[in-house]
mmCIF file of C-alpha atoms in Angstrom:
data_model
loop_
_atom_site.group_PDB
_atom_site.id
_atom_site.type_symbol
_atom_site.label_atom_id
_atom_site.label_comp_id
_atom_site.label_asym_id
_atom_site.label_seq_id
_atom_site.Cartn_x
_atom_site.Cartn_y
_atom_site.Cartn_z
ATOM 1 C CA MET M 1 19.591 -0.280 -37.954
ATOM 2 C CA ILE M 2 22.393 -2.862 -37.896
ATOM 3 C CA SER M 3 23.910 -1.027 -34.935
ATOM 4 C CA PHE M 4 20.878 -2.014 -32.845
ATOM 5 C CA SER M 5 20.806 -5.648 -33.931
ATOM 6 C CA LEU M 6 21.345 -8.345 -31.303
ATOM 7 C CA GLU M 7 21.464 -11.226 -33.795
ATOM 8 C CA GLY M 8 23.709 -14.014 -32.555
ATOM 9 C CA GLN M 9 23.646 -12.722 -28.972
ATOM 10 C CA ARG M 10 22.392 -14.666 -25.963
ATOM 11 C CA ALA M 11 20.800 -12.657 -23.141
ATOM 12 C CA LEU M 12 19.882 -13.549 -19.581
ATOM 13 C CA VAL M 13 17.146 -11.365 -18.061
ATOM 14 C CA THR M 14 16.450 -11.806 -14.351
ATOM 15 C CA GLY M 15 13.004 -11.228 -12.893
ATOM 16 C CA ALA M 16 11.605 -11.844 -16.370
ATOM 17 C CA ASN M 17 8.294 -13.418 -15.415
ATOM 18 C CA THR M 18 6.342 -10.142 -15.536
ATOM 19 C CA GLY M 19 6.531 -6.345 -15.692
ATOM 20 C CA ILE M 20 9.752 -4.594 -16.685
ATOM 21 C CA GLY M 21 11.748 -7.819 -16.920
ATOM 22 C CA GLN M 22 9.244 -9.389 -19.270
ATOM 23 C CA ALA M 23 9.107 -6.271 -21.437
ATOM 24 C CA ILE M 24 12.909 -6.162 -21.675
ATOM 25 C CA ALA M 25 13.046 -9.858 -22.586
ATOM 26 C CA VAL M 26 10.521 -9.296 -25.374
ATOM 27 C CA GLY M 27 12.443 -6.244 -26.590
ATOM 28 C CA LEU M 28 15.758 -8.089 -26.713
ATOM 29 C CA ALA M 29 14.173 -11.011 -28.545
ATOM 30 C CA GLY M 30 12.633 -8.591 -31.046
ATOM 31 C CA ALA M 31 16.133 -7.245 -31.748
ATOM 32 C CA GLY M 32 17.325 -10.769 -32.504
ATOM 33 C CA ALA M 33 18.734 -12.050 -29.220
ATOM 34 C CA GLU M 34 18.206 -15.531 -27.841
ATOM 35 C CA VAL M 35 16.642 -14.870 -24.442
ATOM 36 C CA ILE M 36 16.898 -16.825 -21.235
ATOM 37 C CA ALA M 37 14.124 -15.698 -18.883
ATOM 38 C CA ALA M 38 15.169 -16.165 -15.266
ATOM 39 C CA GLY M 39 12.950 -15.904 -12.211
ATOM 40 C CA ARG M 40 11.921 -17.546 -8.979
ATOM 41 C CA SER M 41 8.446 -18.196 -10.402
ATOM 42 C CA SER M 42 7.368 -19.463 -13.794
ATOM 43 C CA CYS M 43 8.476 -17.452 -16.819
ATOM 44 C CA ALA M 44 6.366 -19.578 -19.175
ATOM 45 C CA GLU M 45 4.457 -16.573 -20.493
ATOM 46 C CA THR M 46 7.689 -14.725 -21.283
ATOM 47 C CA VAL M 47 9.148 -17.801 -22.960
ATOM 48 C CA ALA M 48 6.047 -18.049 -25.145
ATOM 49 C CA MET M 49 6.446 -14.390 -26.110
ATOM 50 C CA THR M 50 10.170 -14.589 -26.878
ATOM 51 C CA GLY M 51 10.710 -18.115 -28.174
ATOM 52 C CA GLY M 52 13.504 -18.428 -25.628
ATOM 53 C CA ARG M 53 13.825 -20.602 -22.578
ATOM 54 C CA GLU M 54 13.424 -20.484 -18.837
ATOM 55 C CA LEU M 55 15.866 -20.684 -15.940
ATOM 56 C CA ARG M 56 14.637 -20.841 -12.355
ATOM 57 C CA LEU M 57 16.729 -18.630 -10.065
ATOM 58 C CA ASP M 58 15.704 -17.304 -6.659
ATOM 59 C CA PHE M 59 17.849 -14.311 -5.736
ATOM 60 C CA ALA M 60 16.841 -14.534 -2.098
ATOM 61 C CA ASP M 61 20.100 -16.508 -2.338
ATOM 62 C CA PRO M 62 22.497 -13.790 -3.530
ATOM 63 C CA MET M 63 24.791 -16.446 -5.027
ATOM 64 C CA ALA M 64 22.026 -18.101 -7.052
ATOM 65 C CA ALA M 65 23.692 -17.357 -10.420
ATOM 66 C CA ARG M 66 27.278 -18.157 -9.445
ATOM 67 C CA ASP M 67 27.558 -21.148 -11.814
ATOM 68 C CA VAL M 68 25.277 -19.993 -14.626
ATOM 69 C CA PHE M 69 27.843 -18.284 -16.817
ATOM 70 C CA GLU M 70 30.405 -21.079 -16.774
ATOM 71 C CA ALA M 71 27.961 -23.505 -18.345
ATOM 72 C CA GLU M 72 27.358 -21.514 -21.556
ATOM 73 C CA ARG M 73 28.263 -18.253 -23.247
ATOM 74 C CA ILE M 74 25.950 -15.438 -22.276
ATOM 75 C CA ASP M 75 26.642 -12.105 -23.973
ATOM 76 C CA ILE M 76 24.089 -9.839 -22.279
ATOM 77 C CA LEU M 77 23.054 -9.749 -18.630
ATOM 78 C CA VAL M 78 20.060 -7.697 -17.511
ATOM 79 C CA ASN M 79 19.801 -7.516 -13.714
ATOM 80 C CA ASN M 80 16.133 -6.715 -13.182
ATOM 81 C CA ALA M 81 15.114 -8.999 -10.296
ATOM 82 C CA GLY M 82 14.067 -6.988 -7.276
ATOM 83 C CA ILE M 83 11.683 -6.702 -4.351
ATOM 84 C CA ILE M 84 10.382 -3.847 -2.205
ATOM 85 C CA ARG M 85 9.220 -3.469 1.390
ATOM 86 C CA ARG M 86 7.309 -0.417 2.631
ATOM 87 C CA ALA M 87 7.158 0.913 6.192
ATOM 88 C CA ASP M 88 7.979 4.097 8.080
ATOM 89 C CA ALA M 89 11.678 4.300 8.923
ATOM 90 C CA VAL M 90 10.973 4.046 12.678
ATOM 91 C CA GLU M 91 9.060 0.792 12.116
ATOM 92 C CA PHE M 92 11.296 -0.810 9.487
ATOM 93 C CA THR M 93 12.508 -4.284 10.462
ATOM 94 C CA GLU M 94 15.914 -5.888 10.089
ATOM 95 C CA GLU M 95 14.251 -8.766 8.243
ATOM 96 C CA ASP M 96 12.820 -6.440 5.594
ATOM 97 C CA TRP M 97 16.131 -4.572 5.340
ATOM 98 C CA ASP M 98 18.103 -7.758 4.738
ATOM 99 C CA ALA M 99 15.596 -9.273 2.308
ATOM 100 C CA VAL M 100 15.659 -6.241 0.012
ATOM 101 C CA MET M 101 19.409 -5.701 0.204
ATOM 102 C CA ASP M 102 20.097 -9.367 -0.555
ATOM 103 C CA VAL M 103 17.964 -9.450 -3.707
ATOM 104 C CA ASN M 104 18.390 -5.901 -5.009
ATOM 105 C CA LEU M 105 22.074 -5.275 -4.343
ATOM 106 C CA LYS M 106 24.046 -8.258 -3.069
ATOM 107 C CA ALA M 107 22.632 -10.657 -5.660
ATOM 108 C CA LEU M 108 23.090 -8.055 -8.386
ATOM 109 C CA PHE M 109 26.768 -7.602 -7.565
ATOM 110 C CA PHE M 110 27.577 -11.298 -7.363
ATOM 111 C CA THR M 111 25.650 -12.028 -10.556
ATOM 112 C CA CYS M 112 27.678 -9.297 -12.292
ATOM 113 C CA GLN M 113 30.828 -10.799 -10.804
ATOM 114 C CA ALA M 114 30.020 -14.271 -12.142
ATOM 115 C CA PHE M 115 29.189 -12.854 -15.584
ATOM 116 C CA GLY M 116 32.343 -10.757 -15.609
ATOM 117 C CA ARG M 117 34.603 -13.641 -14.616
ATOM 118 C CA ALA M 118 33.297 -15.801 -17.443
ATOM 119 C CA ALA M 119 33.399 -13.016 -20.047
ATOM 120 C CA LEU M 120 36.912 -11.965 -19.106
ATOM 121 C CA ALA M 121 38.133 -15.559 -19.181
ATOM 122 C CA ARG M 122 36.666 -16.022 -22.676
ATOM 123 C CA GLY M 123 37.913 -12.633 -23.842
ATOM 124 C CA THR M 124 34.659 -12.070 -25.709
ATOM 125 C CA GLY M 125 33.384 -9.013 -23.869
ATOM 126 C CA GLY M 126 29.754 -8.491 -23.007
ATOM 127 C CA ARG M 127 27.024 -6.128 -21.896
ATOM 128 C CA ILE M 128 25.522 -5.652 -18.439
ATOM 129 C CA VAL M 129 22.366 -3.592 -17.951
ATOM 130 C CA ASN M 130 21.383 -3.072 -14.327
ATOM 131 C CA ILE M 131 17.982 -1.778 -13.320
ATOM 132 C CA ALA M 132 18.442 1.175 -11.005
ATOM 133 C CA SER M 133 15.649 3.593 -10.008
ATOM 134 C CA LEU M 134 14.700 7.204 -9.412
ATOM 135 C CA LEU M 135 15.643 6.273 -5.867
ATOM 136 C CA SER M 136 19.225 5.886 -7.019
ATOM 137 C CA PHE M 137 19.138 9.705 -6.942
ATOM 138 C CA GLN M 138 16.374 10.607 -4.487
ATOM 139 C CA GLY M 139 15.382 9.510 -1.014
ATOM 140 C CA GLY M 140 11.740 8.611 -1.403
ATOM 141 C CA ILE M 141 9.644 7.765 1.649
ATOM 142 C CA ARG M 142 8.874 4.540 3.501
ATOM 143 C CA VAL M 143 11.342 2.434 1.453
ATOM 144 C CA PRO M 144 14.670 2.728 3.315
ATOM 145 C CA SER M 145 16.257 -0.534 2.174
ATOM 146 C CA TYR M 146 15.052 -0.108 -1.413
ATOM 147 C CA THR M 147 16.512 3.413 -1.530
ATOM 148 C CA ALA M 148 19.829 2.216 -0.089
ATOM 149 C CA ALA M 149 19.988 -0.712 -2.504
ATOM 150 C CA LYS M 150 19.203 1.385 -5.581
ATOM 151 C CA HIS M 151 21.820 3.978 -4.620
ATOM 152 C CA GLY M 152 24.161 0.999 -4.391
ATOM 153 C CA VAL M 153 23.171 -0.248 -7.840
ATOM 154 C CA ALA M 154 24.215 3.095 -9.336
ATOM 155 C CA GLY M 155 27.547 2.944 -7.515
ATOM 156 C CA ILE M 156 28.287 -0.664 -8.442
ATOM 157 C CA THR M 157 27.427 0.095 -12.074
ATOM 158 C CA LYS M 158 30.029 2.864 -12.153
ATOM 159 C CA LEU M 159 32.650 0.825 -10.296
ATOM 160 C CA LEU M 160 32.336 -2.138 -12.659
ATOM 161 C CA ALA M 161 32.416 0.173 -15.671
ATOM 162 C CA ASN M 162 35.694 1.622 -14.382
ATOM 163 C CA GLU M 163 37.215 -1.847 -14.010
ATOM 164 C CA TRP M 164 35.864 -3.515 -17.146
ATOM 165 C CA ALA M 165 35.350 -0.816 -19.818
ATOM 166 C CA GLY M 166 38.866 -1.319 -21.154
ATOM 167 C CA ARG M 167 38.365 -5.080 -21.270
ATOM 168 C CA GLY M 168 35.338 -5.173 -23.544
ATOM 169 C CA ILE M 169 32.490 -5.244 -21.027
ATOM 170 C CA ASN M 170 29.986 -2.398 -21.032
ATOM 171 C CA VAL M 171 28.259 -1.874 -17.691
ATOM 172 C CA ASN M 172 25.362 0.578 -17.584
ATOM 173 C CA ALA M 173 22.021 0.983 -15.861
ATOM 174 C CA ILE M 174 18.489 2.161 -16.523
ATOM 175 C CA ALA M 175 16.644 4.203 -13.902
ATOM 176 C CA PRO M 176 12.931 3.684 -14.532
ATOM 177 C CA GLY M 177 10.495 6.292 -13.306
ATOM 178 C CA TYR M 178 7.076 5.468 -11.946
ATOM 179 C CA ILE M 179 6.072 2.422 -13.989
ATOM 180 C CA GLU M 180 2.837 0.447 -13.826
ATOM 181 C CA THR M 181 4.105 -2.781 -12.236
ATOM 182 C CA ASN M 182 3.360 -4.942 -9.207
ATOM 183 C CA ASN M 183 5.900 -2.929 -7.188
ATOM 184 C CA THR M 184 3.915 0.288 -7.648
ATOM 185 C CA GLU M 185 0.442 -1.161 -7.202
ATOM 186 C CA ALA M 186 0.133 0.217 -3.644
ATOM 187 C CA LEU M 187 1.056 3.718 -4.827
ATOM 188 C CA ARG M 188 -1.451 3.678 -7.657
ATOM 189 C CA ALA M 189 -4.164 2.435 -5.300
ATOM 190 C CA ASP M 190 -3.534 5.400 -2.948
ATOM 191 C CA GLU M 191 -5.582 8.185 -4.549
ATOM 192 C CA ALA M 192 -3.630 11.048 -2.971
ATOM 193 C CA ARG M 193 -0.195 9.573 -3.758
ATOM 194 C CA ASN M 194 -1.230 8.656 -7.280
ATOM 195 C CA ARG M 195 -2.426 12.198 -7.944
ATOM 196 C CA ALA M 196 0.716 13.762 -6.465
ATOM 197 C CA ILE M 197 2.955 11.542 -8.580
ATOM 198 C CA LEU M 198 1.076 12.265 -11.804
ATOM 199 C CA GLU M 199 1.166 15.994 -11.147
ATOM 200 C CA ARG M 200 4.959 15.922 -11.038
ATOM 201 C CA ILE M 201 5.585 13.801 -14.148
ATOM 202 C CA PRO M 202 6.029 16.149 -17.150
ATOM 203 C CA ALA M 203 4.848 13.392 -19.502
ATOM 204 C CA GLY M 204 1.567 13.339 -17.573
ATOM 205 C CA ARG M 205 1.280 9.574 -17.205
ATOM 206 C CA TRP M 206 2.689 6.555 -15.447
ATOM 207 C CA GLY M 207 5.226 4.689 -17.527
ATOM 208 C CA LYS M 208 4.560 1.328 -19.127
ATOM 209 C CA ALA M 209 6.953 -1.598 -18.833
ATOM 210 C CA ASP M 210 7.416 -1.384 -22.602
ATOM 211 C CA ASP M 211 8.898 2.106 -22.149
ATOM 212 C CA ILE M 212 11.999 0.493 -20.628
ATOM 213 C CA ALA M 213 12.565 -2.094 -23.364
ATOM 214 C CA GLY M 214 14.014 0.265 -25.984
ATOM 215 C CA ALA M 215 16.574 1.639 -23.548
ATOM 216 C CA ALA M 216 17.672 -1.890 -22.700
ATOM 217 C CA VAL M 217 18.037 -2.836 -26.355
ATOM 218 C CA PHE M 218 20.137 0.281 -26.959
ATOM 219 C CA LEU M 219 22.497 -0.378 -24.025
ATOM 220 C CA ALA M 220 22.868 -4.022 -25.031
ATOM 221 C CA SER M 221 23.599 -3.206 -28.668
ATOM 222 C CA PRO M 222 26.660 -2.151 -30.694
ATOM 223 C CA ALA M 223 25.120 1.337 -30.839
ATOM 224 C CA ALA M 224 26.162 1.775 -27.187
ATOM 225 C CA ALA M 225 29.740 0.562 -27.670
ATOM 226 C CA TYR M 226 31.229 3.719 -26.116
ATOM 227 C CA VAL M 227 28.654 4.030 -23.315
ATOM 228 C CA HIS M 228 30.120 3.006 -19.962
ATOM 229 C CA GLY M 229 28.917 3.689 -16.430
ATOM 230 C CA ALA M 230 25.806 5.572 -17.549
ATOM 231 C CA ILE M 231 22.545 5.663 -15.617
ATOM 232 C CA LEU M 232 19.879 6.269 -18.253
ATOM 233 C CA ASN M 233 16.731 7.840 -16.797
ATOM 234 C CA VAL M 234 13.492 6.638 -18.383
ATOM 235 C CA ASP M 235 11.106 8.573 -16.191
ATOM 236 C CA GLY M 236 8.792 10.782 -18.220
ATOM 237 C CA GLY M 237 10.907 13.762 -17.196
ATOM 238 C CA TRP M 238 10.537 13.255 -13.421
ATOM 239 C CA LEU M 239 14.161 14.035 -12.535
ATOM 240 C CA ALA M 240 14.190 17.058 -14.837
ATOM 241 C CA ARG M 241 11.310 18.653 -12.916
#
């Protein structure tokens, strides 16, 4: 199991206060990494679960992490922070478009850029794991900016892999399926939508945040040394249907 060990590695997980981010932080810590839990709200619970520490970052400012990676060596970056806005396309506002694109795509790119600059300057390499979505591949409904941003996350992941794979930085992404988190609460509360979603998932259930943690550990570990530009679906078989 040495290939999956993260001993001696320091990881920054954004949006780590709850849900998928918290589960990933716990998973990385369990594999031996020192974890920095970053979020706009308190990550105290995650810190207690991981034995790591907290960093307050609000990615409503896409440049929030621009100076983080110069201050200390960070080996693993997990870009999980994200928001969602729901409305019919004909009613969708510019404000909601910009808010989602800033957090989910613009901040992700510039956080990757800051990490990459520092890692390349040190010559130590590193791992980036971006959180994409089923909507990196599908259109969805009533989430136009989220769909656009998650398509962008897949593209940026591949672009950065092309530029950095030969320089020791692995850039990959995880595309979670329908996971029980705050972002999907409205869908689960809608009886018809909930039923329709469950009927399509071959695994027959909504995913748990913990279902994403193992994939993140793998992509952050030496076991994934030759994995570059991959979008790993963790979706209960949704995209295979």
